Short mmCIF file of C-alpha atoms in Angstrom, two decimals:
data_model
loop_
_atom_site.label_atom_id
_atom_site.label_comp_id
_atom_site.label_asym_id
_atom_site.label_seq_id
_atom_site.Cartn_x
_atom_site.Cartn_y
_atom_site.Cartn_z
CA MET A 23 -4.98 31.11 -9.44
CA LEU A 24 -3.90 31.29 -5.71
CA LYS A 25 -0.15 32.12 -5.18
CA ILE A 26 1.25 29.89 -2.26
CA GLU A 27 3.23 31.45 0.70
CA PHE A 28 6.11 29.36 1.16
CA ASP A 29 7.19 30.87 4.66
CA PRO A 30 10.13 29.52 6.93
CA TYR A 31 7.71 27.01 8.65
CA TRP A 32 7.15 25.16 5.37
CA ARG A 33 10.76 25.88 4.21
CA ASP A 34 12.11 23.90 7.40
CA LYS A 35 9.46 21.08 6.94
CA LEU A 36 10.54 20.48 3.39
CA LEU A 37 14.16 20.32 4.55
CA GLN A 38 13.82 18.14 7.41
CA ARG A 39 11.68 15.79 5.51
CA PHE A 40 14.33 15.45 3.02
CA LEU A 41 17.11 14.86 5.32
CA ARG A 42 15.28 12.27 6.97
CA TYR A 43 14.70 10.50 3.75
CA THR A 44 18.24 10.67 2.61
CA LYS A 45 19.52 8.80 5.87
CA ILE A 46 17.27 5.93 5.13
CA TYR A 47 19.50 3.20 3.34
CA SER A 48 17.35 2.25 0.31
CA THR A 49 19.82 1.43 -2.62
CA SER A 50 18.49 -0.97 -5.35
CA ASP A 51 20.36 -4.04 -6.72
CA PRO A 52 20.52 -4.98 -10.49
CA GLU A 53 21.68 -8.60 -9.70
CA SER A 54 18.61 -9.47 -7.48
CA VAL A 55 15.36 -10.98 -8.77
CA ALA A 56 13.22 -9.78 -5.96
CA THR A 57 10.70 -6.64 -5.93
CA PRO A 58 11.90 -4.68 -4.22
CA SER A 59 15.11 -5.80 -5.24
CA THR A 60 16.64 -5.10 -1.77
CA GLU A 61 15.18 -5.74 1.65
CA ARG A 62 16.48 -2.32 2.82
CA GLN A 63 13.94 -0.55 0.53
CA TRP A 64 11.13 -1.76 2.62
CA SER A 65 12.52 0.53 5.49
CA ILE A 66 11.65 3.63 3.49
CA ALA A 67 8.53 2.21 2.01
CA ARG A 68 7.09 1.66 5.45
CA TYR A 69 8.28 4.81 6.68
CA LEU A 70 6.50 6.83 3.81
CA PHE A 71 3.35 4.60 4.44
CA ASP A 72 3.31 5.41 8.10
CA GLU A 73 3.81 9.20 7.23
CA LEU A 74 1.09 9.43 4.64
CA LEU A 75 -1.40 7.95 6.96
CA SER A 76 -0.60 10.37 9.73
CA LEU A 77 -0.97 13.29 7.38
CA GLY A 78 -4.43 12.23 6.78
CA PHE A 79 -4.24 11.28 3.02
CA SER A 80 -6.92 8.82 1.88
CA GLY A 81 -6.64 5.28 0.35
CA VAL A 82 -3.14 5.00 1.55
CA SER A 83 -1.67 1.64 0.63
CA LEU A 84 1.52 -0.30 0.40
CA ASP A 85 1.29 -3.62 -1.76
CA LYS A 86 3.54 -6.75 -1.43
CA LYS A 87 5.92 -5.41 -4.33
CA GLY A 88 6.57 -2.25 -2.44
CA TYR A 89 4.32 0.26 -4.24
CA ILE A 90 2.83 3.04 -2.25
CA TYR A 91 -0.40 4.65 -3.48
CA ALA A 92 -2.25 7.55 -1.66
CA TYR A 93 -5.01 10.13 -2.83
CA LEU A 94 -5.99 13.94 -2.06
CA PRO A 95 -9.68 14.10 -2.60
CA SER A 96 -11.14 16.91 -5.01
CA ASN A 97 -12.24 20.13 -3.21
CA ILE A 98 -13.88 21.77 -6.17
CA ASP A 99 -17.48 21.78 -7.90
CA PHE A 100 -16.51 20.97 -11.12
CA SER A 101 -17.98 18.28 -13.58
CA HIS A 102 -15.44 15.33 -14.04
CA PRO A 103 -12.19 17.09 -13.15
CA PRO A 104 -9.27 15.22 -14.29
CA VAL A 105 -7.18 13.15 -11.71
CA ILE A 106 -3.45 14.27 -11.61
CA GLY A 107 -0.82 11.98 -10.39
CA PHE A 108 2.52 12.78 -9.09
CA ILE A 109 5.12 9.84 -8.82
CA SER A 110 8.73 9.31 -7.52
CA HIS A 111 10.98 6.62 -6.62
CA TYR A 112 12.44 5.76 -3.23
CA ASP A 113 15.55 3.63 -4.18
CA THR A 114 18.69 5.02 -4.85
CA SER A 115 21.45 4.16 -7.35
CA PRO A 116 23.87 1.26 -6.86
CA ASP A 117 26.49 3.39 -8.76
CA PHE A 118 27.93 4.34 -5.59
CA ASN A 119 27.65 3.96 -1.91
CA GLY A 120 24.20 4.76 -0.47
CA GLU A 121 24.82 3.70 3.14
CA HIS A 122 25.46 6.10 6.13
CA VAL A 123 24.44 9.36 4.33
CA HIS A 124 25.49 12.31 6.20
CA PRO A 125 23.95 15.28 4.45
CA GLN A 126 25.42 18.61 5.17
CA ILE A 127 23.99 21.98 4.98
CA TRP A 128 25.62 25.08 3.63
CA GLU A 129 23.57 28.38 4.10
CA ASP A 130 24.27 31.29 1.88
CA TYR A 131 26.75 29.35 -0.37
CA ASN A 132 29.65 31.79 -1.15
CA GLY A 133 30.40 30.44 -4.62
CA GLU A 134 33.90 29.01 -3.63
CA ASP A 135 35.11 25.36 -2.93
CA LEU A 136 33.12 23.49 -0.29
CA LEU A 137 35.43 21.09 1.78
CA LEU A 138 33.00 18.09 2.41
CA ASN A 139 35.26 16.04 4.39
CA LYS A 140 38.24 17.41 6.47
CA ASP A 141 39.75 14.17 7.03
CA THR A 142 39.82 12.91 3.17
CA GLY A 143 40.10 16.55 1.71
CA PHE A 144 37.08 15.76 -0.29
CA THR A 145 36.08 18.95 -2.04
CA LEU A 146 33.16 20.08 -4.22
CA SER A 147 34.46 22.76 -6.43
CA PRO A 148 32.98 25.18 -9.07
CA LYS A 149 36.38 24.62 -10.96
CA LYS A 150 35.23 21.20 -11.70
CA PHE A 151 31.55 21.66 -11.64
CA GLU A 152 30.57 24.94 -12.97
CA SER A 153 26.92 24.53 -12.41
CA LEU A 154 27.75 25.56 -8.79
CA LYS A 155 28.30 29.12 -9.83
CA LYS A 156 24.56 29.41 -10.18
CA TYR A 157 23.81 28.64 -6.57
CA LYS A 158 25.78 31.48 -4.87
CA GLY A 159 23.67 32.73 -2.20
CA LYS A 160 21.40 29.58 -1.93
CA THR A 161 21.10 26.85 0.72
CA LEU A 162 23.06 23.80 -0.50
CA ILE A 163 22.51 20.35 0.80
CA THR A 164 25.57 18.11 -0.07
CA THR A 165 27.13 14.72 0.94
CA ASP A 166 30.14 14.32 3.23
CA GLY A 167 32.09 12.74 0.36
CA SER A 168 31.41 9.23 1.42
CA SER A 169 28.13 8.47 -0.28
CA LEU A 170 25.74 9.93 -2.58
CA LEU A 171 23.02 12.09 -1.26
CA GLY A 172 19.69 10.37 -2.62
CA ALA A 173 18.31 13.64 -4.10
CA ASP A 174 17.49 11.28 -6.94
CA ASP A 175 14.82 10.87 -6.11
CA LYS A 176 14.08 11.44 -2.35
CA ALA A 177 14.06 15.21 -3.31
CA GLY A 178 11.01 14.39 -5.61
CA ILE A 179 9.40 12.45 -2.78
CA ALA A 180 9.87 15.44 -0.30
CA GLU A 181 8.53 17.84 -2.78
CA ILE A 182 5.30 15.87 -3.63
CA VAL A 183 4.47 14.97 0.17
CA THR A 184 5.14 18.64 1.13
CA ALA A 185 2.86 19.95 -1.64
CA MET A 186 0.13 17.61 -0.66
CA GLU A 187 0.42 18.50 2.89
CA TYR A 188 0.28 22.11 1.97
CA LEU A 189 -3.02 21.41 0.06
CA LEU A 190 -4.44 19.47 3.02
CA VAL A 191 -4.14 22.44 5.38
CA HIS A 192 -5.06 25.21 2.78
CA PRO A 193 -8.31 24.01 1.44
CA GLU A 194 -9.00 27.41 -0.08
CA ILE A 195 -6.62 26.24 -2.74
CA PRO A 196 -8.71 24.66 -5.39
CA HIS A 197 -7.76 21.35 -6.93
CA GLY A 198 -9.09 18.08 -8.25
CA LYS A 199 -8.50 14.60 -7.02
CA ILE A 200 -4.56 13.96 -6.83
CA ALA A 201 -3.11 10.53 -6.70
CA ILE A 202 0.50 9.89 -5.58
CA ALA A 203 2.81 6.93 -6.12
CA PHE A 204 6.31 6.06 -4.86
CA THR A 205 8.00 3.11 -6.34
CA PRO A 206 11.09 0.80 -5.68
CA ASP A 207 13.82 -0.08 -8.24
CA GLU A 208 13.58 2.80 -10.67
CA GLU A 209 17.34 3.07 -10.75
CA ILE A 210 17.72 -0.32 -12.00
CA GLY A 211 15.09 -0.11 -14.69
CA ARG A 212 12.38 -1.82 -12.90
CA GLY A 213 10.39 0.85 -11.15
CA ALA A 214 7.31 0.33 -13.50
CA ASP A 215 7.34 -3.55 -13.57
CA PHE A 216 4.38 -4.06 -10.99
CA PHE A 217 2.92 -0.44 -11.19
CA ASP A 218 -0.78 -0.62 -11.03
CA VAL A 219 -1.98 2.16 -13.40
CA GLU A 220 -5.60 1.36 -12.82
CA LYS A 221 -5.36 1.37 -9.13
CA LEU A 222 -3.63 4.86 -9.30
CA GLY A 223 -6.59 5.92 -11.24
CA ALA A 224 -4.89 8.99 -12.79
CA ASP A 225 -5.92 10.53 -16.33
CA TRP A 226 -2.24 11.38 -16.47
CA ALA A 227 0.92 11.89 -14.26
CA TYR A 228 4.16 13.89 -13.74
CA THR A 229 7.44 12.11 -12.38
CA MET A 230 9.38 14.39 -9.99
CA ASP A 231 12.58 13.10 -11.25
CA GLY A 232 14.37 15.67 -13.25
CA GLY A 233 17.51 17.77 -12.47
CA GLU A 234 17.87 21.49 -12.24
CA VAL A 235 15.07 24.12 -11.93
CA GLY A 236 13.14 24.51 -14.99
CA GLU A 237 13.61 21.13 -16.51
CA LEU A 238 10.47 19.44 -18.27
CA GLU A 239 10.91 16.66 -20.41
CA TYR A 240 8.45 14.45 -22.61
CA GLU A 241 11.33 12.82 -24.72
CA ASN A 242 13.97 10.23 -23.40
CA PHE A 243 16.39 7.76 -24.67
CA ASN A 244 15.26 4.34 -26.21
CA ALA A 245 17.03 1.79 -23.87
CA ALA A 246 18.44 -1.78 -23.82
CA SER A 247 20.91 -3.53 -22.00
CA ALA A 248 23.38 -6.11 -23.47
CA GLN A 249 25.45 -8.84 -22.02
CA ILE A 250 28.55 -10.33 -23.90
CA LYS A 251 29.63 -13.68 -22.76
CA ILE A 252 32.80 -14.88 -23.91
CA LYS A 253 34.38 -18.55 -23.63
CA GLY A 254 37.90 -19.12 -23.35
CA LEU A 255 40.41 -22.17 -23.00
CA SER A 256 42.68 -22.21 -20.14
CA VAL A 257 46.06 -24.12 -20.61
CA HIS A 258 49.27 -23.80 -18.59
CA PRO A 259 51.09 -20.90 -19.94
CA GLY A 260 54.19 -22.85 -20.45
CA TYR A 261 52.36 -25.25 -22.77
CA ALA A 262 49.83 -22.80 -24.28
CA TYR A 263 51.08 -22.40 -27.80
CA GLY A 264 48.48 -23.18 -30.20
CA LYS A 265 45.98 -24.24 -27.60
CA MET A 266 45.12 -21.36 -25.09
CA VAL A 267 42.28 -18.90 -25.95
CA ASN A 268 42.45 -16.23 -23.52
CA ALA A 269 38.80 -14.79 -22.96
CA ALA A 270 40.03 -11.54 -21.38
CA LEU A 271 42.08 -10.73 -24.54
CA LEU A 272 38.92 -11.90 -26.50
CA ALA A 273 37.01 -9.13 -24.39
CA ALA A 274 39.45 -6.36 -25.26
CA GLU A 275 39.23 -7.29 -28.77
CA PHE A 276 35.35 -6.79 -28.60
CA ILE A 277 35.62 -3.67 -26.75
CA ASN A 278 37.94 -2.18 -29.22
CA LEU A 279 35.46 -2.90 -32.25
CA LEU A 280 33.04 -0.43 -30.69
CA PRO A 281 33.07 3.27 -31.86
CA LYS A 282 35.22 5.39 -29.60
CA ASN A 283 33.29 8.47 -30.05
CA GLU A 284 29.93 6.93 -29.07
CA THR A 285 30.28 6.67 -25.31
CA PRO A 286 28.59 8.85 -22.58
CA SER A 287 31.58 11.06 -22.19
CA THR A 288 31.77 11.89 -25.93
CA THR A 289 28.16 12.33 -26.73
CA LYS A 290 25.39 15.01 -25.88
CA GLY A 291 21.88 16.28 -26.75
CA TYR A 292 20.19 13.63 -28.93
CA GLU A 293 23.39 11.68 -29.64
CA GLY A 294 23.30 8.03 -28.76
CA PHE A 295 25.77 5.58 -27.25
CA PHE A 296 27.34 2.38 -26.25
CA HIS A 297 28.09 2.51 -22.53
CA LEU A 298 30.45 -0.39 -20.99
CA MET A 299 29.08 -0.73 -17.48
CA ASP A 300 31.11 -3.76 -16.01
CA ILE A 301 33.79 -6.29 -17.05
CA LYS A 302 34.60 -9.38 -15.40
CA ALA A 303 37.28 -11.36 -17.21
CA ASN A 304 39.79 -14.13 -16.69
CA ILE A 305 41.52 -16.74 -19.22
CA SER A 306 38.57 -18.96 -18.92
CA GLU A 307 35.30 -16.62 -19.45
CA ALA A 308 34.61 -13.00 -19.61
CA ARG A 309 31.49 -10.95 -19.25
CA LEU A 310 30.89 -7.35 -20.56
CA LYS A 311 27.70 -5.43 -19.69
CA TYR A 312 26.57 -2.66 -21.97
CA ILE A 313 23.67 -0.34 -21.97
CA ILE A 314 22.67 0.90 -25.30
CA ARG A 315 21.05 4.29 -25.65
CA ASP A 316 19.41 6.34 -28.60
CA HIS A 317 16.55 8.89 -29.02
CA ASP A 318 16.13 7.87 -32.55
CA GLU A 319 14.18 4.56 -32.77
CA GLU A 320 15.81 3.68 -36.12
CA LYS A 321 19.50 4.35 -34.85
CA PHE A 322 18.59 2.46 -31.63
CA GLU A 323 17.68 -0.65 -33.60
CA GLN A 324 20.85 -0.23 -35.59
CA ARG A 325 23.04 -0.14 -32.52
CA LYS A 326 21.46 -3.45 -31.40
CA ILE A 327 22.22 -4.97 -34.73
CA PHE A 328 25.73 -3.74 -34.58
CA LEU A 329 26.58 -5.54 -31.42
CA GLU A 330 24.98 -8.82 -32.85
CA THR A 331 27.12 -8.29 -36.02
CA GLN A 332 30.31 -8.07 -34.26
CA VAL A 333 29.63 -11.20 -32.29
CA LEU A 334 28.65 -13.00 -35.41
CA GLU A 335 31.89 -11.78 -37.21
CA LEU A 336 34.20 -12.56 -34.35
CA ASN A 337 32.84 -16.22 -34.08
CA GLU A 338 33.45 -16.65 -37.69
CA LYS A 339 36.99 -15.32 -37.41
CA TYR A 340 37.84 -17.82 -34.75
CA GLY A 341 35.84 -20.59 -36.09
CA GLU A 342 33.99 -21.23 -32.86
CA GLU A 343 31.33 -19.96 -30.88
CA PHE A 344 33.51 -18.11 -28.35
CA PHE A 345 31.07 -15.05 -28.08
CA SER A 346 27.25 -14.80 -27.35
CA VAL A 347 25.32 -11.83 -26.76
CA ASP A 348 21.97 -11.23 -25.06
CA ILE A 349 20.18 -7.88 -25.57
CA LYS A 350 17.00 -6.87 -23.61
CA ASP A 351 14.70 -3.91 -24.21
CA GLN A 352 14.39 -1.64 -21.06
CA TYR A 353 12.27 1.34 -22.36
CA ARG A 354 11.21 3.44 -25.11
CA ASN A 355 11.10 7.00 -26.24
CA MET A 356 7.65 8.55 -24.65
CA LYS A 357 7.74 11.28 -27.25
CA GLN A 358 5.19 9.62 -29.53
CA GLN A 359 2.71 8.94 -26.56
CA PHE A 360 2.08 12.67 -26.50
CA SER A 361 1.28 13.45 -30.08
CA ASP A 362 -2.26 13.95 -29.49
CA LYS A 363 -1.99 14.84 -25.64
CA MET A 364 0.58 17.79 -25.71
CA TYR A 365 -1.88 19.69 -23.26
CA ILE A 366 -0.30 17.59 -20.53
CA VAL A 367 2.83 19.35 -21.24
CA GLU A 368 1.49 22.52 -21.82
CA ILE A 369 -0.16 22.55 -18.34
CA ALA A 370 3.17 21.85 -16.74
CA LYS A 371 4.81 24.56 -18.84
CA ARG A 372 2.30 26.95 -17.45
CA ALA A 373 2.82 25.83 -13.98
CA LEU A 374 6.69 26.62 -14.13
CA GLU A 375 5.80 30.10 -15.73
CA GLU A 376 3.42 30.88 -12.84
CA ALA A 377 6.10 30.10 -10.51
CA GLY A 378 8.47 32.55 -12.27
CA ILE A 379 10.48 29.79 -14.06
CA ILE A 380 11.51 29.79 -17.78
CA PRO A 381 10.62 26.30 -18.68
CA ASN A 382 13.76 24.18 -20.05
CA ILE A 383 11.83 21.63 -22.25
CA LYS A 384 14.57 19.02 -23.56
CA ALA A 385 15.11 15.36 -24.10
CA ILE A 386 16.26 13.32 -21.00
CA ARG A 387 19.73 11.66 -21.59
CA GLY A 388 18.24 8.72 -19.59
CA GLY A 389 15.03 7.63 -18.50
CA THR A 390 12.40 7.54 -16.05
CA ASP A 391 9.47 5.47 -14.63
CA GLY A 392 7.33 7.76 -16.85
CA ALA A 393 8.84 6.40 -20.12
CA ARG A 394 7.30 3.01 -19.37
CA LEU A 395 4.28 4.31 -17.70
CA SER A 396 3.40 6.29 -20.75
CA TYR A 397 3.23 3.07 -22.63
CA MET A 398 1.35 1.50 -20.17
CA GLY A 399 -1.52 4.06 -20.78
CA LEU A 400 -0.34 6.70 -18.11
CA PRO A 401 1.15 9.67 -20.02
CA CYS A 402 3.83 10.74 -17.75
CA PRO A 403 6.25 13.76 -18.56
CA ASN A 404 8.98 14.31 -16.09
CA ILE A 405 9.67 17.63 -14.05
CA PHE A 406 12.73 18.94 -12.24
CA ALA A 407 13.22 17.84 -8.65
CA GLY A 408 16.34 20.20 -8.28
CA GLY A 409 19.18 17.68 -7.70
CA VAL A 410 22.61 17.95 -9.58
CA ASN A 411 25.47 15.44 -9.99
CA PHE A 412 23.28 12.47 -9.18
CA HIS A 413 24.76 8.79 -8.34
CA GLY A 414 27.97 9.97 -6.78
CA PRO A 415 29.65 11.86 -3.83
CA TYR A 416 29.52 15.22 -5.74
CA GLU A 417 25.67 15.28 -5.67
CA TYR A 418 24.19 18.22 -4.36
CA VAL A 419 20.43 20.16 -4.17
CA ALA A 420 19.46 23.79 -3.21
CA LEU A 421 16.76 24.12 -0.77
CA GLU A 422 15.29 26.95 -2.87
CA SER A 423 15.17 24.56 -5.84
CA MET A 424 13.10 22.08 -3.91
CA GLU A 425 10.90 25.05 -2.95
CA LYS A 426 10.10 25.85 -6.40
CA ALA A 427 9.32 22.15 -7.30
CA VAL A 428 6.66 22.19 -4.52
CA GLU A 429 5.21 25.41 -6.03
CA VAL A 430 5.02 23.89 -9.39
CA ILE A 431 3.22 20.79 -8.29
CA ILE A 432 0.58 23.05 -6.37
CA ASN A 433 0.31 25.09 -9.39
CA ILE A 434 -0.45 22.05 -11.62
CA ALA A 435 -3.01 21.01 -9.20
CA GLN A 436 -4.86 24.47 -9.69
CA LEU A 437 -4.23 24.63 -13.43
CA ALA A 438 -5.15 21.24 -14.49
CA PRO A 439 -9.11 21.33 -14.01
CA ASN A 440 -9.46 24.54 -16.11
CA LEU A 441 -6.89 23.93 -18.61
CA TYR A 442 -8.03 20.59 -19.44
CA LYS A 443 -11.62 21.70 -20.14
CA GLY A 444 -10.99 22.03 -23.87
CA HIS A 445 -9.50 18.53 -24.23
CA ALA A 446 -11.95 16.56 -22.40
#
């Protein structure tokens, strides 16, 4: 296998490409019913479409739902080599401001506090985020404290495009046909809604959407959303005795029925949780938005039943239908889709090792487009993109991490045809 030489030219190309992407406002919106969910996502979609055309990819397309597809033809004489896909999403999370992103570059990070904004005093500190200590001497890209960075998942896009461009200008590196796709609305759980698996034409794919270097994931949460609606009865407080039903207080009662030790901040590893995402409440009505997560399918179903049971019992307690619940499944644990296809994971593991990386194979405490795509017939493990502290102003990524991701993509492209032979 040929080793890539990632010289300063390619390093700078990767950096500048990522910086350009981060500055394009592309936050998605869970309240919208459109696809993409926001008009602003079209800005980056069109930018990427034009970029891929200009670089010389084949079959470049941008469909009416904002999905981008492009291809790199095979350059090997090999009978029916597998078509490998690489996928990332271009929307950024609505959890924090994604507009007016001003990335900052910190070369040769000294391991100490980073004052991101002199005006506000906003600081990124290893005292609060111990992972920073691992990046001493690296080139860090951070926010200015007023927005998220967008490494989730614009780092993944920059890595895929750079790896494909590298292969285009280095035809001596052997590879089969490669398909790439960039999607909208992954951050709101809708990234695979209109994904055309048949059009992509890949035997399998990898989402470049993980965190730190070495992450390789083919297990994820089972996921659902739950909305609790509560009706109250508003009466003038001076004449409320025996009449008023305060929906805000009923909401508080419901919240207190859920286990306190099963939240995102009190669980880890394979432990599931209930996560209260949003509250809107007054005397007349209240609404609670939850997400439900668990790796174990049986426990996941029990969590949904638990919420339904609380609603039922509260309505019995008060003698009226004050409470209602609407639960919607979002995605499933993709692990079982790999029971007879572990070679897909093994190829990625080998690619990491060839890049000098110790694979960190673990379960995702979340989900990616790959989870749903795996159930749509496209097995799709998740590989690191390098970012840390996603969805907020403390987000950062090391340029060296992104370089390693590019190397892993190129390694997979080289390894897949030969390692796949025994499984065809």
